[in-house]
């Protein structure tokens, strides 16, 4: 777009534009962090200030002392970890045969996993409420794990199948010739060569469950509540407690952001991979 | 073990699980939609045939929320594509030096919709929302109270989409960037030597070669936007006076607040059918153009 300018000048301008764009994009989140760090009394001052006049951990103190919030964070961790383990356990074998043993049934099953992505959560949530009620699993972490896994399995299947697609079929065949059983080839030979695929799939399942809101809202009411639900309740129960709410939101999003920064390359790779492969 | 047996055995856990937690619920959903069922007492079912569907299709509130869902999704998708593609082009222009830009841009991908919704509500909320103070400071609006983002029924459905756009532009940008890096540089170089300008190159080379990637982005993001619940719920709970109530929210309210399981199921079934039809149409179009 800047062909007529000397090329380095052009790049410099584009670099500046891109930097401004990216920084203005980050501003809202920076404001959230700065709000969380303001003294509680300053949060709702008029006119608002972007940066805290003085730093304070008051809002974080309020959050930790808020009834139910530590428990909700614990529930979130439990549900997300169990969802991840269960969905990998179920999805990985299915993805493996779908990628390496292409048959009519595996193709149809993958198509089914793809269609499942179209199902609005609320359409599944209405009958899931009934099923969980009948099973006595309403307001339990197990009930929520099952609900989350129902959406995590198709996602994990699609991602893992894309990763297995990158494994040469010869690897499995060589293992078979060396006397491995079919399951042995899967377990001892193919699976160990793809730790990054497994890690990304696990991370995506974890994040999806960690962030999930609608099922948690429908299927839990007291004991099984997860962090997003309790954070959302700051809205109504405590009036407009913006300070603690910002602090809770920061606490809630920080672990995922840190992991993202560490694994940025793999995550973006996996994400674009998954999207482009559809 | 025969191959056939092995394949079935490996598929079995997924089949049983999804059968029980996806297929069975969907069957139950459709079954419920033919009855008048109260949530408090699911055994009190009265067969009403297509009654719930007639009610759903003639209810002004449901039709309005369906229309609003389309408005919201189109608006969000349009800006996500424009901003996302724009950012991707900028990143591609500085190529290797865009590493830090892309790192920062990747962050919102991992921010939960709940957090994004809260954050934007705080930025937009009347009297303490800093965005209006910023706009007033720049002289764009007369005073900080000039635009009531979340309480003006005429604009609220677009205001709540801003959080969605902020949250997912980066997804569009990063996927488009991956697509851009896959375009062979020789083609663009050849066109440059032929004396074409940047806009021509973008329109006749880059955009067509990016088409499959963009099609997937539109599909994935479009489906997610149509299903949105949490992001809007946290900002307005559907208000003021249902002016930001989308279809997911309408179904949720019908079930939880009014306890009408049959009605909620009929609307949810219609929603589901629409989504599958839409996705089928999109896949068919993409598949056909890719093969022809």
Coordinates of C-alpha atoms in Angstrom, one line a residue, chain B residues 9-105:
Chain B
X9 CA -14.3 -50.6 20.0
X10 CA -12.4 -47.3 19.8
X11 CA -15.5 -45.4 18.7
X12 CA -17.8 -47.0 21.3
X13 CA -17.1 -44.8 24.4
X14 CA -17.7 -41.6 22.3
X15 CA -20.8 -43.1 20.7
X16 CA -22.3 -44.1 24.0
X17 CA -21.4 -40.8 25.7
X18 CA -22.7 -38.6 22.9
X19 CA -25.7 -40.8 22.4
X20 CA -26.6 -40.3 26.1
X21 CA -25.7 -36.6 26.4
X22 CA -26.4 -35.2 22.9
X23 CA -28.7 -37.5 20.9
X24 CA -31.0 -38.4 23.8
X25 CA -31.4 -34.8 25.1
X26 CA -32.2 -33.7 21.5
X27 CA -34.9 -36.4 21.2
X28 CA -36.2 -35.4 24.6
X29 CA -36.3 -31.8 23.5
X30 CA -38.3 -32.6 20.5
X31 CA -40.6 -34.9 22.5
X32 CA -41.2 -32.2 25.1
X33 CA -42.1 -29.7 22.5
X34 CA -45.4 -31.5 21.8
X35 CA -46.5 -31.2 25.4
X36 CA -47.6 -28.6 27.8
X37 CA -45.2 -29.3 30.6
X38 CA -44.6 -27.3 33.8
X39 CA -41.0 -27.2 35.0
X40 CA -42.0 -27.7 38.6
X41 CA -43.8 -30.9 37.8
X42 CA -42.5 -32.6 34.6
X43 CA -44.9 -35.5 35.1
X44 CA -47.9 -33.2 34.5
X45 CA -47.7 -33.4 30.7
X46 CA -50.6 -32.7 28.4
X47 CA -50.3 -33.4 24.7
X48 CA -50.8 -30.3 22.7
X49 CA -49.5 -31.4 19.3
X50 CA -48.1 -28.5 17.3
X51 CA -49.7 -26.0 19.7
X52 CA -46.4 -24.9 21.1
X53 CA -45.0 -24.4 17.6
X54 CA -48.0 -22.3 16.6
X55 CA -47.6 -20.3 19.7
X56 CA -43.9 -19.8 19.1
X57 CA -44.3 -18.8 15.5
X58 CA -47.0 -16.3 16.3
X59 CA -45.4 -14.9 19.4
X60 CA -44.3 -11.3 18.8
X61 CA -41.7 -11.5 21.5
X62 CA -40.1 -14.7 20.1
X63 CA -40.1 -13.3 16.5
X64 CA -38.6 -10.1 17.7
X65 CA -35.9 -11.9 19.6
X66 CA -35.1 -14.0 16.6
X67 CA -34.8 -10.9 14.4
X68 CA -32.6 -9.3 17.0
X69 CA -30.3 -12.3 17.1
X70 CA -29.8 -11.9 13.3
X71 CA -29.2 -8.2 13.7
X72 CA -26.7 -8.7 16.5
X73 CA -24.8 -11.5 14.6
X74 CA -24.6 -9.6 11.3
X75 CA -23.4 -6.4 13.0
X76 CA -20.8 -8.3 15.1
X77 CA -19.6 -10.4 12.2
X78 CA -19.3 -7.5 9.8
X79 CA -17.0 -5.5 12.2
X80 CA -15.0 -8.5 13.3
X81 CA -14.3 -9.3 9.6
X82 CA -13.3 -5.7 8.7
X83 CA -11.2 -5.1 11.8
X84 CA -9.7 -8.6 11.8
X85 CA -8.8 -8.6 8.2
X86 CA -7.4 -5.1 8.5
X87 CA -5.2 -6.1 11.5
X88 CA -4.1 -9.3 9.6
X89 CA -3.0 -7.2 6.6
X90 CA -1.1 -4.8 8.9
X91 CA 0.7 -7.7 10.6
X92 CA 1.5 -9.3 7.3
X93 CA 3.0 -6.0 6.0
X94 CA 5.5 -6.0 8.8
X95 CA 5.8 -9.8 8.8
X96 CA 8.5 -10.9 11.2
X97 CA 8.4 -7.7 13.3
X98 CA 4.7 -8.4 14.1
X99 CA 5.5 -11.0 16.8
X100 CA 4.7 -8.8 19.8
X101 CA 1.6 -7.3 18.1
X102 CA 0.2 -10.8 17.5
X103 CA 1.0 -11.8 21.1
X104 CA -1.0 -9.0 22.6
X105 CA -3.7 -9.5 20.0

